[in-house]
Coordinates of C-alpha atoms and ligand atoms in Angstrom, one line a residue:
M1 CA 122.0 98.1 88.4
A2 CA 124.4 101.1 88.8
S3 CA 125.2 101.8 92.6
S4 CA 124.6 105.3 93.4
P5 CA 126.9 107.5 95.5
N6 CA 125.9 107.8 99.2
Y7 CA 124.8 111.4 99.4
A8 CA 125.1 113.0 102.9
P9 CA 122.2 115.6 103.3
P10 CA 124.0 118.9 104.1
F11 CA 121.6 121.9 105.2
S12 CA 122.0 123.5 101.9
Q13 CA 120.5 120.6 100.0
C14 CA 117.4 120.4 102.2
F15 CA 115.2 122.7 100.3
L16 CA 116.6 122.9 97.0
S17 CA 116.4 125.7 94.6
P18 CA 115.1 124.7 91.1
R19 CA 118.5 124.8 89.9
N20 CA 120.0 122.6 92.7
Q21 CA 117.0 120.3 92.3
L22 CA 118.1 120.0 88.5
T23 CA 121.7 119.2 89.4
L24 CA 120.6 116.6 92.0
Q25 CA 118.2 115.0 89.7
H26 CA 120.9 114.5 87.2
Q27 CA 123.1 112.9 90.0
L28 CA 120.7 110.4 91.3
P29 CA 119.7 107.5 89.0
I30 CA 116.1 107.8 87.8
F31 CA 113.5 105.3 87.1
N32 CA 110.3 106.3 85.2
D33 CA 108.3 103.2 84.6
W34 CA 106.1 103.7 87.8
S35 CA 104.0 106.3 86.2
P36 CA 102.8 108.8 87.5
F37 CA 105.7 109.2 89.9
S38 CA 109.4 109.0 89.0
L39 CA 111.7 107.2 91.3
R40 CA 115.2 108.1 92.3
H41 CA 117.8 105.7 93.7
Y42 CA 118.5 107.7 97.0
Q43 CA 120.8 106.0 99.6
S44 CA 120.2 102.5 98.3
F45 CA 116.4 102.8 98.0
W46 CA 114.1 103.7 95.2
M47 CA 112.3 106.7 96.4
P48 CA 109.5 108.9 94.7
A49 CA 111.5 111.7 93.3
M50 CA 109.2 114.4 94.5
F51 CA 110.0 113.6 98.2
I52 CA 113.7 113.5 98.0
P53 CA 114.2 117.1 99.3
A54 CA 111.9 116.4 102.0
C55 CA 113.8 113.2 102.9
M56 CA 116.9 115.3 103.1
A57 CA 115.2 117.8 105.3
I58 CA 113.9 115.1 107.6
Q59 CA 117.3 113.6 107.9
S60 CA 118.7 116.9 109.0
H61 CA 115.9 118.6 111.1
F62 CA 113.5 116.0 112.3
N63 CA 113.8 116.0 116.1
P64 CA 110.9 114.4 117.7
R65 CA 110.2 114.6 121.4
P66 CA 110.4 111.4 123.4
S67 CA 106.6 111.4 123.7
D68 CA 105.9 111.6 120.0
I69 CA 105.0 108.5 117.9
L70 CA 106.3 107.8 114.4
L71 CA 104.3 105.3 112.4
V72 CA 106.4 103.9 109.4
T73 CA 105.1 101.6 106.8
S74 CA 106.0 100.1 103.5
P75 CA 103.7 101.8 100.9
K76 CA 100.4 99.9 100.7
S77 CA 100.9 97.9 103.9
G78 CA 98.0 99.5 105.9
T79 CA 99.3 103.0 106.6
T80 CA 95.7 104.5 106.3
W81 CA 94.4 102.0 108.9
L82 CA 97.3 102.3 111.2
K83 CA 96.9 106.1 111.2
A84 CA 93.3 105.8 112.1
L85 CA 93.8 103.3 114.8
S86 CA 96.6 105.2 116.5
F87 CA 95.0 108.5 116.2
A88 CA 91.5 107.2 117.6
T89 CA 93.4 105.5 120.5
L90 CA 95.7 108.4 121.5
H91 CA 92.8 110.9 121.4
R92 CA 90.0 108.7 122.8
H93 CA 89.4 110.9 125.7
S94 CA 89.0 114.1 123.6
F95 CA 86.2 112.9 121.2
S96 CA 83.0 110.9 121.2
F97 CA 82.5 108.2 118.7
S98 CA 79.5 110.0 117.3
D99 CA 81.3 113.3 116.4
H100 CA 84.8 111.9 115.7
P101 CA 87.3 113.7 113.5
L102 CA 87.7 110.5 111.6
L103 CA 84.1 110.6 110.5
S104 CA 84.8 114.0 108.6
N105 CA 88.5 113.8 107.9
T106 CA 90.7 111.2 106.3
P107 CA 93.0 109.3 108.3
H108 CA 95.8 111.1 106.4
Q109 CA 94.5 114.5 107.4
C110 CA 94.5 113.4 111.1
V111 CA 97.9 111.9 110.9
P112 CA 100.3 113.7 108.6
F113 CA 103.2 112.4 106.6
L114 CA 106.6 113.8 107.5
E115 CA 107.5 113.7 103.9
S116 CA 104.5 116.3 103.4
L117 CA 105.3 118.5 106.5
F118 CA 108.9 118.8 105.3
S119 CA 108.1 119.7 101.7
H120 CA 107.4 123.3 102.1
R121 CA 110.9 124.6 101.9
T122 CA 110.8 126.0 105.5
I123 CA 111.6 123.8 108.3
P124 CA 108.6 123.0 110.3
D125 CA 108.6 123.6 114.0
L126 CA 107.0 120.5 115.2
N127 CA 107.5 121.5 119.0
V128 CA 104.7 123.8 118.8
L129 CA 102.4 120.8 118.2
P130 CA 100.6 119.1 121.4
S131 CA 102.7 116.5 123.0
P132 CA 102.5 113.5 122.0
T133 CA 101.8 114.0 118.3
I134 CA 101.6 111.2 115.8
F135 CA 103.6 111.4 112.6
A136 CA 103.8 109.0 109.8
A137 CA 106.5 108.2 107.2
H138 CA 107.4 105.8 104.5
L139 CA 111.1 106.2 105.0
P140 CA 113.3 103.1 105.2
F141 CA 115.1 102.6 108.6
P142 CA 118.5 103.6 107.0
L143 CA 117.2 106.9 105.9
L144 CA 115.9 107.9 109.4
P145 CA 117.9 110.3 111.3
Q146 CA 119.4 108.9 114.7
S147 CA 117.2 111.7 116.4
A148 CA 114.1 109.7 115.2
L149 CA 114.9 106.9 117.7
S150 CA 114.2 109.3 120.5
C151 CA 110.5 108.8 120.0
R152 CA 108.7 105.5 119.6
I153 CA 108.3 103.8 116.3
V154 CA 105.6 101.6 115.0
Y155 CA 106.2 99.8 111.8
L156 CA 103.7 98.0 109.7
C157 CA 104.3 95.7 106.9
R158 CA 102.3 93.3 104.8
D159 CA 103.0 90.1 102.8
P160 CA 105.0 91.1 99.6
K161 CA 102.5 89.5 97.2
D162 CA 99.5 91.6 98.7
T163 CA 101.7 94.5 99.1
F164 CA 102.7 94.3 95.4
V165 CA 99.1 93.8 94.2
S166 CA 97.9 96.7 96.1
L167 CA 100.9 98.8 95.1
W168 CA 100.1 98.1 91.3
H169 CA 96.3 98.9 91.6
F170 CA 97.3 102.1 93.5
F171 CA 99.8 103.4 90.8
E172 CA 97.1 102.4 88.1
R173 CA 94.5 104.4 89.9
S174 CA 97.0 107.4 90.5
R175 CA 98.0 107.4 86.9
I176 CA 94.5 107.6 85.7
S177 CA 93.4 110.2 88.2
L178 CA 96.6 112.3 88.0
S179 CA 97.2 112.2 84.5
T180 CA 97.0 115.3 82.3
E181 CA 97.4 113.4 79.1
D182 CA 94.5 111.2 77.5
K183 CA 96.6 108.3 76.8
S184 CA 99.3 107.9 79.4
E185 CA 100.4 104.4 79.3
G186 CA 100.2 102.2 82.4
L187 CA 102.7 99.7 83.8
D188 CA 101.7 96.2 82.9
L189 CA 101.1 93.9 85.8
N190 CA 103.8 91.4 84.7
K191 CA 106.4 94.2 84.1
A192 CA 105.5 95.7 87.4
F193 CA 106.0 92.2 89.1
Q194 CA 109.5 91.9 87.6
L195 CA 110.5 95.1 88.7
F196 CA 109.0 94.6 92.1
S197 CA 110.9 91.2 92.3
Q198 CA 114.1 93.1 91.5
G199 CA 113.6 95.6 94.3
M200 CA 112.9 98.4 91.8
A201 CA 109.5 99.5 93.1
P202 CA 108.4 102.6 95.1
G203 CA 110.3 102.4 98.5
G204 CA 112.1 99.3 97.4
P205 CA 113.6 96.8 97.7
F206 CA 110.7 95.5 99.8
W207 CA 113.0 93.2 101.8
D208 CA 115.8 95.7 102.9
R209 CA 113.1 97.9 103.9
V210 CA 111.3 95.3 106.0
L211 CA 114.5 93.9 107.5
G212 CA 115.6 97.3 108.7
Y213 CA 112.7 97.9 111.0
W214 CA 112.5 94.2 111.9
K215 CA 116.2 94.2 113.2
E216 CA 115.8 97.4 115.0
S217 CA 112.7 96.0 116.7
L218 CA 114.7 93.2 118.0
R219 CA 117.5 95.3 119.2
R220 CA 115.2 97.9 120.9
P221 CA 111.8 96.5 121.4
E222 CA 110.8 99.3 123.6
K223 CA 111.4 101.7 120.8
V224 CA 110.3 100.0 117.7
L225 CA 107.0 97.8 117.7
F226 CA 106.9 95.8 114.6
L227 CA 103.5 94.8 113.3
R228 CA 102.1 92.8 110.4
Y229 CA 98.8 93.5 108.4
E230 CA 97.8 89.9 108.2
E231 CA 98.0 89.4 112.1
M232 CA 96.1 92.6 112.8
M233 CA 93.5 91.7 110.4
E234 CA 93.0 88.3 112.1
D235 CA 93.0 89.8 115.6
P236 CA 92.6 93.5 115.6
V237 CA 91.4 93.8 119.1
S238 CA 94.5 92.3 120.7
H239 CA 96.7 94.3 118.4
L240 CA 95.1 97.5 119.2
R241 CA 95.7 96.7 123.0
K242 CA 99.4 96.1 122.2
L243 CA 99.5 99.4 120.1
A244 CA 97.9 101.4 123.0
E245 CA 100.4 100.0 125.5
F246 CA 103.3 100.7 123.2
I247 CA 102.3 104.3 122.5
G248 CA 101.8 104.8 126.2
C249 CA 97.9 104.9 126.7
P250 CA 96.8 101.4 127.6
F251 CA 93.3 100.8 128.0
S252 CA 92.0 100.8 131.5
T253 CA 89.8 98.0 133.0
E254 CA 87.0 100.4 132.9
E255 CA 87.4 100.9 129.2
E256 CA 87.9 97.3 128.5
K257 CA 84.6 96.5 130.4
N258 CA 82.9 99.3 128.3
G259 CA 84.0 98.0 125.0
V260 CA 86.2 100.9 124.0
V261 CA 88.8 98.7 122.3
E262 CA 86.1 97.1 120.1
D263 CA 84.6 100.6 119.5
I264 CA 87.8 101.8 118.1
V265 CA 88.3 98.7 116.1
K266 CA 84.8 99.5 114.6
L267 CA 85.3 103.0 113.8
C268 CA 88.6 102.3 112.1
S269 CA 87.5 99.2 110.1
F270 CA 87.8 99.0 106.4
D271 CA 83.9 98.8 105.9
N272 CA 83.2 101.7 108.2
L273 CA 85.9 104.1 106.9
R274 CA 85.5 103.3 103.3
E275 CA 81.8 104.3 103.4
L276 CA 82.4 107.7 104.8
K277 CA 81.9 110.6 102.4
V278 CA 85.3 112.1 103.1
N279 CA 87.1 108.7 102.2
K280 CA 84.9 108.2 99.1
D281 CA 86.0 111.4 97.5
N282 CA 87.4 110.6 94.0
K283 CA 89.1 113.8 93.4
A284 CA 92.8 114.0 93.0
S285 CA 94.8 116.9 93.7
L286 CA 96.8 117.6 90.4
E287 CA 98.8 120.5 91.9
D288 CA 100.6 118.4 94.7
K289 CA 100.1 115.1 92.8
R290 CA 97.9 113.6 95.7
P291 CA 95.8 110.6 94.6
P292 CA 92.2 110.8 95.7
P293 CA 91.2 109.7 99.1
S294 CA 89.1 106.8 97.7
S295 CA 92.4 105.2 96.2
F296 CA 93.4 104.3 99.8
F297 CA 90.4 102.1 100.2
R298 CA 90.3 99.2 97.6
K299 CA 89.6 95.7 99.0
G300 CA 91.2 95.5 102.4
K301 CA 91.6 91.8 102.3
V302 CA 94.4 89.3 103.1
G303 CA 95.4 87.0 100.2
D304 CA 93.8 89.0 97.4
W305 CA 96.9 88.3 95.3
V306 CA 95.5 85.1 94.3
N307 CA 93.2 87.0 92.0
Y308 CA 96.2 88.5 90.2
L309 CA 99.3 86.4 90.5
S310 CA 99.9 83.0 88.7
M311 CA 100.9 80.3 91.1
E312 CA 104.3 80.7 89.4
M313 CA 104.6 84.3 90.1
A314 CA 103.6 83.8 93.7
E315 CA 106.2 80.8 94.2
S316 CA 108.9 83.0 92.5
L317 CA 108.3 86.0 94.9
D318 CA 108.1 83.6 97.9
A319 CA 111.3 82.2 96.9
I320 CA 112.9 85.6 96.7
T321 CA 111.5 86.7 100.1
K322 CA 112.8 83.4 101.8
E323 CA 116.1 83.9 100.4
K324 CA 116.3 87.5 101.3
L325 CA 115.0 87.1 104.8
H326 CA 117.0 83.8 105.5
G327 CA 118.5 83.9 109.1
S328 CA 116.7 87.0 110.1
G329 CA 114.0 85.2 112.0
L330 CA 111.4 87.0 110.0
S331 CA 109.3 85.0 107.5
F332 CA 106.1 85.6 105.5
E333 CA 105.4 81.9 104.8
S334 CA 102.3 81.8 107.1
S335 CA 100.6 84.5 105.2
T336 CA 101.1 82.4 101.8
V337 CA 98.4 80.1 102.7
L338 CA 95.6 80.4 100.2
P339 CA 92.6 82.4 101.4
Ligands
A3P401 P1 94.3 96.6 99.2 O1 94.8 97.5 98.1 O2 94.8 95.4 99.3 O3 92.8 96.8 99.4 P2 98.2 102.2 102.7 O4 97.3 102.7 103.5 O5 99.5 101.8 103.1 O6 98.3 102.9 101.4 O7 97.6 100.6 102.2 C1 96.4 100.5 101.6 C2 95.9 99.2 101.6 O8 95.1 99.1 102.9 C3 94.8 98.8 100.6 O9 94.9 97.4 100.4 C4 93.6 99.4 101.4 O10 92.3 98.8 100.9 C5 93.9 98.8 102.9 N1 93.2 99.4 103.8 C6 92.8 100.7 104.0 N2 92.1 101.0 104.9 C7 91.9 99.8 105.8 C8 91.5 99.3 106.9 N3 90.8 100.3 107.8 N4 91.6 98.1 107.4 C9 92.2 97.2 106.6 N5 92.7 97.5 105.5 C10 92.7 98.8 105.0

């Protein structure tokens, strides 16, 4: 794989004119197999091309307040869930469970992606938002500006086999719903698996991304909370308590007694969110290439990889993961146990 030059993000490149965009697109290595989104190799990661100007803008202009919260995830690791849980927790005194914004808005509407906020060719003034505000991003740690560390970061990851399977389904679904051609070809699961294993997947390499946040969570545990999808699924209540504490709004004894923690877990559960009309919507937005809300709710299970990957594939990905994470103290071995 050709190594790409390390592009600094000067102000002039944040919001690119079509001409600049064209020049940049010619400079960064491109990869088109993950239809419908092209990937470009930007600062050592394969990022969706459409978000690269926004990444640059974030790198130059994202200045969160210390009270703000940034949720970062690897794509298909449970972003939607983490957004819902964090939003419901932070704003629990403002809304009742029977008339909650999460009942009529998608979690992505309640917690915006920085990549979307910074993609409008003007620098957003985030300081006008209430403090604290929750933002989300899919950015790898090395791509975050230093200023991002002034707020608290919650990072969520997931076993790479399940991440891959979820990613492949999501891209298939997006391709079908966003395609304007009748017969756009999809990416075969085996080919996609090979690419993922080589690090050539959206947001990849998977391991570099996870390690970035893992190491930072060890270095500054007060700034970066490292969470895993499998552990949250196993015990959502204690993880929600941990999350609430980290984002600065721990549950009181009274709330514990009244079952508020359990109520939030229930409100944000896969089964509950998936059944809401707003999240069942099958309409994609062709204009801004946004997949339908329903594509963020598939099975919500741990270990679904077993239905798609052969044992040989699973062992191969496990071996790569073991080697890449060797010596870091991070391991996905416990999540490999068959469901
Ligand atoms: P599957 O495709 O394995 O079902 P992201 O939100 O980062 O795009 O991740 C999507 C994955 O999280 C999908 O996994 C989706 O079904 C699952 N998911 C969505 N909402 C969830 C929830 N409330 N609880 C648990 N998993 C959820």
